[in-house]
């Protein structure tokens, strides 16, 4: 299934460098048009929109971008306002901050801003998100689960995401918060989709042809359940440890990528 979208996604595992080289945020700014970029920072997810929005505005200004707007949408009525739709439609780069991913989907889902996001991505805009802003990129997103614990059945809460990335399930702060167990549960429950766990200060850049490359200082874990032979996932005995057989797992640092359509690792250099 080839993508008809012309844009790129930058999906960040959280805690990305904002003070040093800022390599991930620099990539986003560059792809968005550098000095000519028109950036919109969406702070819907966070309880501290002023602080978060201005922190990213300062970083992107230092990286050479002059036109930067902060969009703090807090209601579905605001997500249907024409001024916000026009801001999204005129953006070359759109950035979602961290916070609570359910705020993003429950406020934006099905609104005019939601439609404008998809139209902007299809037309070539770069859409980025960090932490909660990363989780919302997929069609199905992880809302909650147990960190630093063995994989257990029925301990994962999922909900619809923004649907910008098909056939994948994103988790963030991955190794830092011990989230392999919950990603395995997600793939066991949905073997047709890929589980993608992104470490802090690490991102994937998803190209229009549906391959990604790894950016940043840590790693990306890809869990492929397409060859699972068996699992014990069901609602019966929900506190049992998860059993899963014949799952495929890849750990990829910078210099590697992944073909999402063909499910193959790519060595970039």
CSV table of N, CA and C in Angstrom, one decimal, residues 36-198:
chain,number,residue,atom,x,y,z
A,36,UNK,N,12.5,30.2,5.2
A,36,UNK,CA,11.2,30.4,4.5
A,36,UNK,C,10.1,29.6,5.1
A,37,UNK,N,10.4,28.8,6.2
A,37,UNK,CA,9.4,28.0,6.8
A,37,UNK,C,8.3,28.8,7.4
A,38,UNK,N,7.1,28.2,7.4
A,38,UNK,CA,5.9,28.8,8.1
A,38,UNK,C,5.5,27.7,9.1
A,39,UNK,N,5.9,27.8,10.4
A,39,UNK,CA,5.7,26.8,11.4
A,39,UNK,C,4.5,27.1,12.3
A,40,UNK,N,3.8,26.0,12.6
A,40,UNK,CA,2.7,26.1,13.6
A,40,UNK,C,3.0,25.1,14.7
A,41,UNK,N,3.1,25.6,16.0
A,41,UNK,CA,3.3,24.7,17.1
A,41,UNK,C,2.0,24.5,17.8
A,42,UNK,N,1.5,23.3,17.9
A,42,UNK,CA,0.2,23.0,18.5
A,42,UNK,C,0.4,22.5,19.9
A,43,UNK,N,-0.1,23.2,20.9
A,43,UNK,CA,0.1,22.9,22.3
A,43,UNK,C,-1.1,22.3,23.0
A,44,UNK,N,-2.0,21.7,22.2
A,44,UNK,CA,-3.2,21.2,22.8
A,44,UNK,C,-3.0,20.1,23.8
A,45,UNK,N,-1.9,19.3,23.7
A,45,UNK,CA,-1.6,18.2,24.6
A,45,UNK,C,-1.2,18.6,26.0
A,46,UNK,N,-0.6,19.8,26.1
A,46,UNK,CA,0.1,20.1,27.4
A,46,UNK,C,-0.8,21.0,28.3
A,47,UNK,N,-0.5,20.9,29.6
A,47,UNK,CA,-1.2,21.7,30.6
A,47,UNK,C,-0.5,23.1,30.8
A,48,UNK,N,0.7,23.2,30.1
A,48,UNK,CA,1.5,24.4,30.2
A,48,UNK,C,1.7,24.9,28.8
A,49,UNK,N,0.7,25.4,28.1
A,49,UNK,CA,0.8,25.7,26.6
A,49,UNK,C,1.7,26.9,26.4
A,50,UNK,N,1.7,27.9,27.3
A,50,UNK,CA,2.5,29.1,27.1
A,50,UNK,C,4.0,28.8,27.2
A,51,UNK,N,4.3,28.1,28.3
A,51,UNK,CA,5.7,27.7,28.5
A,51,UNK,C,6.2,26.8,27.4
A,52,UNK,N,5.5,25.8,27.1
A,52,UNK,CA,5.9,24.8,26.0
A,52,UNK,C,6.0,25.4,24.7
A,53,UNK,N,5.0,26.2,24.3
A,53,UNK,CA,5.0,26.8,23.0
A,53,UNK,C,6.1,27.8,22.8
A,54,UNK,N,6.4,28.6,23.8
A,54,UNK,CA,7.5,29.5,23.7
A,54,UNK,C,8.9,28.9,23.8
A,55,UNK,N,9.0,27.8,24.5
A,55,UNK,CA,10.2,27.0,24.5
A,55,UNK,C,10.6,26.6,23.0
A,56,UNK,N,9.6,26.0,22.4
A,56,UNK,CA,9.9,25.5,21.0
A,56,UNK,C,10.0,26.7,20.0
A,57,UNK,N,9.3,27.8,20.3
A,57,UNK,CA,9.4,29.0,19.4
A,57,UNK,C,10.9,29.5,19.5
A,58,UNK,N,11.4,29.5,20.7
A,58,UNK,CA,12.8,30.0,20.9
A,58,UNK,C,13.8,29.1,20.2
A,59,UNK,N,13.6,27.8,20.3
A,59,UNK,CA,14.5,26.9,19.6
A,59,UNK,C,14.5,27.1,18.1
A,60,UNK,N,13.3,27.1,17.5
A,60,UNK,CA,13.1,27.2,16.1
A,60,UNK,C,13.6,28.6,15.6
A,61,UNK,N,13.4,29.6,16.4
A,61,UNK,CA,14.0,30.9,16.0
A,61,UNK,C,15.5,30.9,15.9
A,62,UNK,N,16.1,30.2,16.9
A,62,UNK,CA,17.6,30.1,16.9
A,62,UNK,C,18.1,29.3,15.7
A,63,UNK,N,17.2,28.4,15.2
A,63,UNK,CA,17.5,27.6,14.0
A,63,UNK,C,17.3,28.3,12.7
A,64,UNK,N,16.8,29.5,12.8
A,64,UNK,CA,16.7,30.4,11.6
A,64,UNK,C,15.3,30.6,11.0
A,65,UNK,N,14.3,30.1,11.7
A,65,UNK,CA,13.0,30.2,11.2
A,65,UNK,C,12.4,31.5,11.8
A,66,UNK,N,11.7,32.3,11.0
A,66,UNK,CA,11.2,33.6,11.5
A,66,UNK,C,9.7,33.6,11.7
A,67,UNK,N,9.0,32.8,10.8
A,67,UNK,CA,7.5,32.8,10.9
A,67,UNK,C,7.1,31.6,11.7
A,68,UNK,N,6.7,31.8,13.0
A,68,UNK,CA,6.4,30.7,13.9
A,68,UNK,C,5.1,31.1,14.7
A,69,UNK,N,4.1,30.3,14.6
A,69,UNK,CA,2.8,30.6,15.3
A,69,UNK,C,2.6,29.5,16.3
A,70,UNK,N,2.0,29.9,17.4
A,70,UNK,CA,1.6,28.9,18.5
A,70,UNK,C,0.1,28.8,18.5
A,71,UNK,N,-0.4,27.6,18.3
A,71,UNK,CA,-1.8,27.3,18.3
A,71,UNK,C,-2.2,26.5,19.5
A,72,UNK,N,-2.9,27.2,20.4
A,72,UNK,CA,-3.4,26.5,21.6
A,72,UNK,C,-4.9,26.2,21.5
A,73,UNK,N,-5.3,25.1,20.9
A,73,UNK,CA,-6.7,24.8,20.8
A,73,UNK,C,-7.1,24.0,22.0
A,74,UNK,N,-8.2,24.5,22.7
A,74,UNK,CA,-8.6,23.8,23.9
A,74,UNK,C,-10.1,23.3,23.8
A,75,UNK,N,-10.7,23.5,22.7
A,75,UNK,CA,-12.1,23.0,22.5
A,75,UNK,C,-12.3,22.6,21.1
A,76,UNK,N,-13.4,21.8,20.9
A,76,UNK,CA,-13.7,21.4,19.5
A,76,UNK,C,-14.3,22.6,18.7
A,77,UNK,N,-14.9,23.5,19.4
A,77,UNK,CA,-15.3,24.8,18.7
A,77,UNK,C,-14.1,25.5,18.1
A,78,UNK,N,-13.1,25.6,18.9
A,78,UNK,CA,-11.9,26.3,18.4
A,78,UNK,C,-11.2,25.5,17.3
A,79,UNK,N,-11.4,24.2,17.3
A,79,UNK,CA,-10.8,23.3,16.2
A,79,UNK,C,-11.6,23.4,15.0
A,80,UNK,N,-12.8,24.1,15.0
A,80,UNK,CA,-13.6,24.3,13.8
A,80,UNK,C,-13.5,25.8,13.3
A,81,UNK,N,-12.7,26.6,14.0
A,81,UNK,CA,-12.6,28.0,13.6
A,81,UNK,C,-11.8,28.2,12.4
A,82,UNK,N,-12.3,29.0,11.5
A,82,UNK,CA,-11.7,29.2,10.2
A,82,UNK,C,-10.3,29.7,10.3
A,83,UNK,N,-10.0,30.6,11.3
A,83,UNK,CA,-8.7,31.2,11.4
A,83,UNK,C,-7.6,30.1,11.7
A,84,UNK,N,-8.0,29.1,12.5
A,84,UNK,CA,-7.1,28.0,12.8
A,84,UNK,C,-6.9,27.0,11.6
A,85,UNK,N,-8.0,26.8,10.9
A,85,UNK,CA,-7.9,26.0,9.6
A,85,UNK,C,-7.0,26.7,8.7
A,86,UNK,N,-7.1,28.0,8.5
A,86,UNK,CA,-6.2,28.7,7.6
A,86,UNK,C,-4.8,28.7,8.0
A,87,UNK,N,-4.5,28.7,9.3
A,87,UNK,CA,-3.2,28.7,9.8
A,87,UNK,C,-2.5,27.3,9.5
A,88,UNK,N,-3.3,26.2,9.7
A,88,UNK,CA,-2.8,24.9,9.4
A,88,UNK,C,-2.5,24.8,7.9
A,89,UNK,N,-3.5,25.3,7.1
A,89,UNK,CA,-3.4,25.2,5.6
A,89,UNK,C,-2.2,25.9,5.1
A,90,UNK,N,-1.8,27.0,5.8
A,90,UNK,CA,-0.7,27.8,5.3
A,90,UNK,C,0.6,27.4,5.9
A,91,UNK,N,0.7,26.4,6.7
A,91,UNK,CA,1.9,26.0,7.3
A,91,UNK,C,2.7,25.0,6.4
A,92,UNK,N,4.0,25.2,6.5
A,92,UNK,CA,4.9,24.2,5.8
A,92,UNK,C,5.4,23.1,6.8
A,93,UNK,N,5.3,23.5,8.1
A,93,UNK,CA,5.7,22.6,9.2
A,93,UNK,C,4.8,22.7,10.4
A,94,UNK,N,4.3,21.6,10.9
A,94,UNK,CA,3.4,21.6,12.0
A,94,UNK,C,3.9,20.7,13.1
A,95,UNK,N,4.0,21.2,14.4
A,95,UNK,CA,4.7,20.5,15.4
A,95,UNK,C,3.8,20.3,16.6
A,96,UNK,N,3.6,19.1,17.1
A,96,UNK,CA,2.8,18.8,18.3
A,96,UNK,C,3.7,18.6,19.5
A,97,UNK,N,3.4,19.3,20.5
A,97,UNK,CA,4.2,19.2,21.8
A,97,UNK,C,3.8,17.9,22.5
A,98,UNK,N,4.5,17.6,23.6
A,98,UNK,CA,4.1,16.5,24.5
A,98,UNK,C,3.0,16.9,25.4
A,99,UNK,N,2.5,15.9,26.2
A,99,UNK,CA,1.5,16.2,27.2
A,99,UNK,C,0.6,14.9,27.3
A,100,UNK,N,-0.7,15.1,27.0
A,100,UNK,CA,-1.7,14.0,27.0
A,100,UNK,C,-2.2,13.8,25.6
A,101,UNK,N,-1.9,12.6,25.1
A,101,UNK,CA,-2.3,12.4,23.7
A,101,UNK,C,-3.9,12.3,23.5
A,102,UNK,N,-4.6,11.9,24.5
A,102,UNK,CA,-6.1,11.9,24.4
A,102,UNK,C,-6.6,13.3,24.3
A,103,UNK,N,-6.0,14.3,24.8
A,103,UNK,CA,-6.4,15.7,24.6
A,103,UNK,C,-6.4,16.0,23.1
A,104,UNK,N,-5.3,15.6,22.4
A,104,UNK,CA,-5.1,15.9,21.0
A,104,UNK,C,-6.3,15.3,20.2
A,105,UNK,N,-6.5,14.0,20.4
A,105,UNK,CA,-7.4,13.3,19.5
A,105,UNK,C,-8.9,13.6,19.9
A,106,UNK,N,-9.2,13.8,21.2
A,106,UNK,CA,-10.5,14.1,21.6
A,106,UNK,C,-11.0,15.5,21.2
A,107,UNK,N,-10.0,16.5,21.1
A,107,UNK,CA,-10.3,17.8,20.8
A,107,UNK,C,-10.3,18.0,19.3
A,108,UNK,N,-9.3,17.4,18.6
A,108,UNK,CA,-9.1,17.7,17.2
A,108,UNK,C,-9.9,16.7,16.3
A,109,UNK,N,-10.1,15.5,16.8
A,109,UNK,CA,-10.6,14.4,15.9
A,109,UNK,C,-11.9,14.8,15.2
A,110,UNK,N,-12.0,14.6,13.9
A,110,UNK,CA,-13.2,14.9,13.2
A,110,UNK,C,-13.6,16.3,13.0
A,111,UNK,N,-12.7,17.3,13.3
A,111,UNK,CA,-12.9,18.7,13.2
A,111,UNK,C,-12.3,19.2,11.9
A,112,UNK,N,-12.6,20.5,11.6
A,112,UNK,CA,-12.0,21.1,10.4
A,112,UNK,C,-10.5,21.2,10.5
A,113,UNK,N,-10.0,21.4,11.7
A,113,UNK,CA,-8.5,21.4,11.8
A,113,UNK,C,-7.9,20.0,11.5
A,114,UNK,N,-8.6,19.0,12.0
A,114,UNK,CA,-8.2,17.6,11.7
A,114,UNK,C,-8.1,17.4,10.2
A,115,UNK,N,-9.2,17.8,9.5
A,115,UNK,CA,-9.2,17.6,8.0
A,115,UNK,C,-8.1,18.4,7.4
A,116,UNK,N,-7.8,19.6,7.9
A,116,UNK,CA,-6.8,20.5,7.3
A,116,UNK,C,-5.4,19.9,7.6
A,117,UNK,N,-5.2,19.2,8.7
A,117,UNK,CA,-3.9,18.5,9.0
A,117,UNK,C,-3.6,17.5,7.9
A,118,UNK,N,-4.6,16.6,7.6
A,118,UNK,CA,-4.5,15.6,6.6
A,118,UNK,C,-4.3,16.2,5.2
A,119,UNK,N,-5.0,17.2,4.9
A,119,UNK,CA,-4.8,17.9,3.6
A,119,UNK,C,-3.4,18.5,3.5
A,120,UNK,N,-2.9,19.1,4.6
A,120,UNK,CA,-1.6,19.7,4.5
A,120,UNK,C,-0.5,18.6,4.4
A,121,UNK,N,-0.7,17.5,5.1
A,121,UNK,CA,0.3,16.4,5.0
A,121,UNK,C,0.3,15.8,3.5
A,122,UNK,N,-0.9,15.7,3.0
A,122,UNK,CA,-1.0,15.1,1.6
A,122,UNK,C,-0.4,16.0,0.6
A,123,UNK,N,-0.4,17.4,0.9
A,123,UNK,CA,0.1,18.3,-0.1
A,123,UNK,C,1.6,18.6,0.1
A,124,UNK,N,2.2,18.1,1.2
A,124,UNK,CA,3.7,18.2,1.3
A,124,UNK,C,4.2,18.8,2.6
A,125,UNK,N,3.3,19.2,3.5
A,125,UNK,CA,3.8,19.7,4.8
A,125,UNK,C,4.5,18.7,5.6
A,126,UNK,N,5.4,19.1,6.5
A,126,UNK,CA,6.1,18.2,7.4
A,126,UNK,C,5.3,18.3,8.8
A,127,UNK,N,5.0,17.1,9.3
A,127,UNK,CA,4.3,17.1,10.6
A,127,UNK,C,5.1,16.3,11.6
A,128,UNK,N,5.4,17.0,12.7
A,128,UNK,CA,6.2,16.4,13.7
A,128,UNK,C,5.5,16.4,15.0
A,129,UNK,N,5.9,15.4,15.9
A,129,UNK,CA,5.3,15.4,17.2
A,129,UNK,C,6.3,14.7,18.2
A,130,UNK,N,6.3,15.2,19.4
A,130,UNK,CA,7.2,14.6,20.4
A,130,UNK,C,6.4,14.0,21.6
A,131,UNK,N,6.9,12.9,22.1
A,131,UNK,CA,6.2,12.3,23.3
A,131,UNK,C,4.7,12.0,22.9
A,132,UNK,N,3.8,12.6,23.7
A,132,UNK,CA,2.4,12.4,23.3
A,132,UNK,C,2.1,12.8,21.9
A,133,UNK,N,2.8,13.8,21.4
A,133,UNK,CA,2.6,14.2,20.0
A,133,UNK,C,3.1,13.2,19.0
A,134,UNK,N,4.0,12.3,19.5
A,134,UNK,CA,4.4,11.1,18.7
A,134,UNK,C,3.4,10.0,18.7
A,135,UNK,N,2.8,9.7,19.8
A,135,UNK,CA,1.8,8.6,19.9
A,135,UNK,C,0.6,8.8,19.0
A,136,UNK,N,0.2,10.1,18.8
A,136,UNK,CA,-1.0,10.4,18.1
A,136,UNK,C,-0.8,10.2,16.6
A,137,UNK,N,0.4,10.0,16.1
A,137,UNK,CA,0.6,9.9,14.6
A,137,UNK,C,0.0,8.7,14.0
A,138,UNK,N,-0.1,7.6,14.7
A,138,UNK,CA,-0.6,6.4,14.2
A,138,UNK,C,-2.1,6.3,14.2
A,139,UNK,N,-2.7,5.3,13.4
A,139,UNK,CA,-4.1,5.1,13.3
A,139,UNK,C,-4.7,4.7,14.7
A,140,UNK,N,-3.9,3.7,15.3
A,140,UNK,CA,-4.3,3.3,16.7
A,140,UNK,C,-3.1,3.8,17.6
A,141,UNK,N,-3.4,4.3,18.7
A,141,UNK,CA,-2.4,4.9,19.6
A,141,UNK,C,-2.5,4.2,21.0
A,142,UNK,N,-1.3,4.1,21.6
A,142,UNK,CA,-1.2,3.7,23.0
A,142,UNK,C,-1.6,4.9,23.9
A,143,UNK,N,-2.5,4.7,24.8
A,143,UNK,CA,-2.9,5.8,25.8
A,143,UNK,C,-2.3,5.5,27.1
A,144,UNK,N,-2.2,4.3,27.5
A,144,UNK,CA,-1.7,4.0,28.9
A,144,UNK,C,-1.3,2.5,28.9
A,145,UNK,N,-0.4,2.2,29.8
A,145,UNK,CA,0.1,0.8,30.0
A,145,UNK,C,1.1,0.8,31.1
A,146,UNK,N,1.5,-0.4,31.4
A,146,UNK,CA,2.5,-0.6,32.6
A,146,UNK,C,3.9,-0.5,32.1
A,147,UNK,N,4.7,0.4,32.7
A,147,UNK,CA,6.1,0.6,32.4
A,147,UNK,C,6.9,-0.4,33.3
A,148,UNK,N,8.1,-0.7,32.8
A,148,UNK,CA,9.1,-1.5,33.6
A,148,UNK,C,8.4,-2.7,34.3
A,149,UNK,N,7.7,-3.5,33.5
A,149,UNK,CA,7.0,-4.6,34.1
A,149,UNK,C,6.9,-5.7,33.0
A,150,UNK,N,6.8,-7.0,33.4
A,150,UNK,CA,6.7,-8.0,32.3
A,150,UNK,C,5.4,-7.8,31.6
A,151,UNK,N,5.4,-8.2,30.3
A,151,UNK,CA,4.2,-8.1,29.5
A,151,UNK,C,3.0,-8.9,30.1
A,152,UNK,N,1.9,-8.3,30.3
A,152,UNK,CA,0.7,-8.9,30.8
A,152,UNK,C,-0.5,-8.7,29.9
A,153,UNK,N,-1.3,-9.7,29.8
A,153,UNK,CA,-2.5,-9.5,29.0
A,153,UNK,C,-3.4,-8.4,29.5
A,154,UNK,N,-4.1,-7.7,28.6
A,154,UNK,CA,-5.2,-6.8,28.9
A,154,UNK,C,-4.7,-5.7,29.9
A,155,UNK,N,-3.5,-5.2,29.8
A,155,UNK,CA,-3.0,-4.1,30.6
A,155,UNK,C,-2.8,-2.9,29.8
A,156,UNK,N,-3.1,-2.9,28.5
A,156,UNK,CA,-2.8,-1.8,27.6
A,156,UNK,C,-4.1,-1.1,27.2
A,157,UNK,N,-4.1,0.2,27.3
A,157,UNK,CA,-5.2,1.0,26.9
A,157,UNK,C,-4.9,1.7,25.6
A,158,UNK,N,-5.7,1.4,24.5
A,158,UNK,CA,-5.5,2.0,23.2
A,158,UNK,C,-6.7,2.8,22.8
A,159,UNK,N,-6.5,3.7,21.8
A,159,UNK,CA,-7.6,4.5,21.3
A,159,UNK,C,-7.2,4.9,19.9
A,160,UNK,N,-8.2,5.4,19.1
A,160,UNK,CA,-7.8,6.0,17.8
A,160,UNK,C,-6.9,7.1,17.9
A,161,UNK,N,-5.9,7.2,17.0
A,161,UNK,CA,-5.0,8.3,16.9
A,161,UNK,C,-5.4,9.2,15.7
A,162,UNK,N,-4.5,10.1,15.2
A,162,UNK,CA,-4.8,11.0,14.1
A,162,UNK,C,-4.7,10.3,12.8
A,163,UNK,N,-4.1,9.1,12.7
A,163,UNK,CA,-4.1,8.3,11.5
A,163,UNK,C,-3.2,8.8,10.4
A,164,UNK,N,-2.2,9.6,10.7
A,164,UNK,CA,-1.2,10.0,9.7
A,164,UNK,C,-0.3,8.9,9.3
A,165,UNK,N,0.0,8.0,10.2
A,165,UNK,CA,0.8,6.8,9.8
A,165,UNK,C,0.0,5.5,10.0
A,166,UNK,N,-0.2,4.9,8.9
A,166,UNK,CA,-1.0,3.6,8.9
A,166,UNK,C,-0.2,2.4,9.3
A,167,UNK,N,-0.8,1.4,9.7
A,167,UNK,CA,-0.2,0.1,10.0
A,167,UNK,C,1.0,0.1,11.0
A,168,UNK,N,0.9,1.0,11.9
A,168,UNK,CA,2.0,1.1,12.9
A,168,UNK,C,1.4,1.6,14.2
A,169,UNK,N,2.0,1.2,15.3
A,169,UNK,CA,1.7,1.6,16.7
A,169,UNK,C,2.9,2.2,17.3
A,170,UNK,N,2.8,3.5,17.7
A,170,UNK,CA,4.0,4.2,18.2
A,170,UNK,C,4.0,4.2,19.7
A,171,UNK,N,5.2,3.9,20.3
A,171,UNK,CA,5.4,4.2,21.7
A,171,UNK,C,6.7,5.0,21.9
A,172,UNK,N,6.7,5.9,23.0
A,172,UNK,CA,7.8,6.8,23.1
A,172,UNK,C,8.4,6.7,24.5
A,173,UNK,N,9.5,7.4,24.7
A,173,UNK,CA,10.3,7.3,26.0
A,173,UNK,C,10.6,5.8,26.2
A,174,UNK,N,11.0,5.1,25.1
A,174,UNK,CA,10.8,3.7,25.1
A,174,UNK,C,11.7,2.9,26.0
A,175,UNK,N,13.0,2.9,25.8
A,175,UNK,CA,13.9,2.1,26.7
A,175,UNK,C,14.0,2.8,28.0
A,176,UNK,N,13.9,4.1,28.0
A,176,UNK,CA,14.1,4.9,29.3
A,176,UNK,C,13.0,4.5,30.3
A,177,UNK,N,11.8,4.2,29.8
A,177,UNK,CA,10.7,3.8,30.7
A,177,UNK,C,10.3,2.4,30.7
A,178,UNK,N,11.2,1.6,30.1
A,178,UNK,CA,11.0,0.1,30.1
A,178,UNK,C,9.6,-0.3,29.4
A,179,UNK,N,9.4,0.1,28.2
A,179,UNK,CA,8.1,-0.1,27.6
A,179,UNK,C,8.0,-1.2,26.6
A,180,UNK,N,9.0,-2.1,26.6
A,180,UNK,CA,8.9,-3.2,25.6
A,180,UNK,C,7.7,-4.1,25.9
A,181,UNK,N,7.4,-4.4,27.2
A,181,UNK,CA,6.3,-5.2,27.5
A,181,UNK,C,5.0,-4.7,26.9
A,182,UNK,N,4.7,-3.5,27.1
A,182,UNK,CA,3.4,-3.0,26.6
A,182,UNK,C,3.4,-2.9,25.1
A,183,UNK,N,4.5,-2.7,24.4
A,183,UNK,CA,4.5,-2.7,22.9
A,183,UNK,C,4.3,-4.1,22.4
A,184,UNK,N,4.9,-5.1,23.1
A,184,UNK,CA,4.6,-6.5,22.7
A,184,UNK,C,3.1,-6.8,22.9
A,185,UNK,N,2.5,-6.3,23.9
A,185,UNK,CA,1.1,-6.6,24.1
A,185,UNK,C,0.3,-5.9,23.0
A,186,UNK,N,0.7,-4.7,22.6
A,186,UNK,CA,0.0,-4.0,21.5
A,186,UNK,C,0.1,-4.8,20.2
A,187,UNK,N,1.2,-5.3,19.9
A,187,UNK,CA,1.4,-6.1,18.6
A,187,UNK,C,0.7,-7.5,18.7
A,188,UNK,N,0.7,-8.1,19.9
A,188,UNK,CA,0.0,-9.4,20.1
A,188,UNK,C,-1.5,-9.2,19.8
A,189,UNK,N,-2.0,-8.0,20.3
A,189,UNK,CA,-3.4,-7.7,20.1
A,189,UNK,C,-3.7,-7.3,18.6
A,190,UNK,N,-2.7,-6.8,17.9
A,190,UNK,CA,-2.9,-6.3,16.5
A,190,UNK,C,-1.7,-6.8,15.7
A,191,UNK,N,-1.7,-8.1,15.4
A,191,UNK,CA,-0.5,-8.6,14.7
A,191,UNK,C,-0.2,-8.1,13.3
A,192,UNK,N,-1.2,-7.4,12.7
A,192,UNK,CA,-1.0,-6.9,11.3
A,192,UNK,C,-0.3,-5.6,11.3
A,193,UNK,N,-0.2,-4.9,12.5
A,193,UNK,CA,0.5,-3.6,12.5
A,193,UNK,C,1.9,-3.8,13.2
A,194,UNK,N,2.8,-2.9,12.8
A,194,UNK,CA,4.2,-2.9,13.3
A,194,UNK,C,4.2,-2.1,14.6
A,195,UNK,N,4.9,-2.5,15.6
A,195,UNK,CA,5.1,-1.8,16.9
A,195,UNK,C,6.4,-1.0,16.7
A,196,UNK,N,6.4,0.3,16.9
A,196,UNK,CA,7.6,1.1,16.8
A,196,UNK,C,7.9,1.8,18.1
A,197,UNK,N,8.9,1.4,18.8
A,197,UNK,CA,9.3,2.1,20.1
A,197,UNK,C,10.4,3.0,19.9
A,198,UNK,N,10.2,4.3,20.2
A,198,UNK,CA,11.2,5.3,20.0
A,198,UNK,C,11.8,5.8,21.3
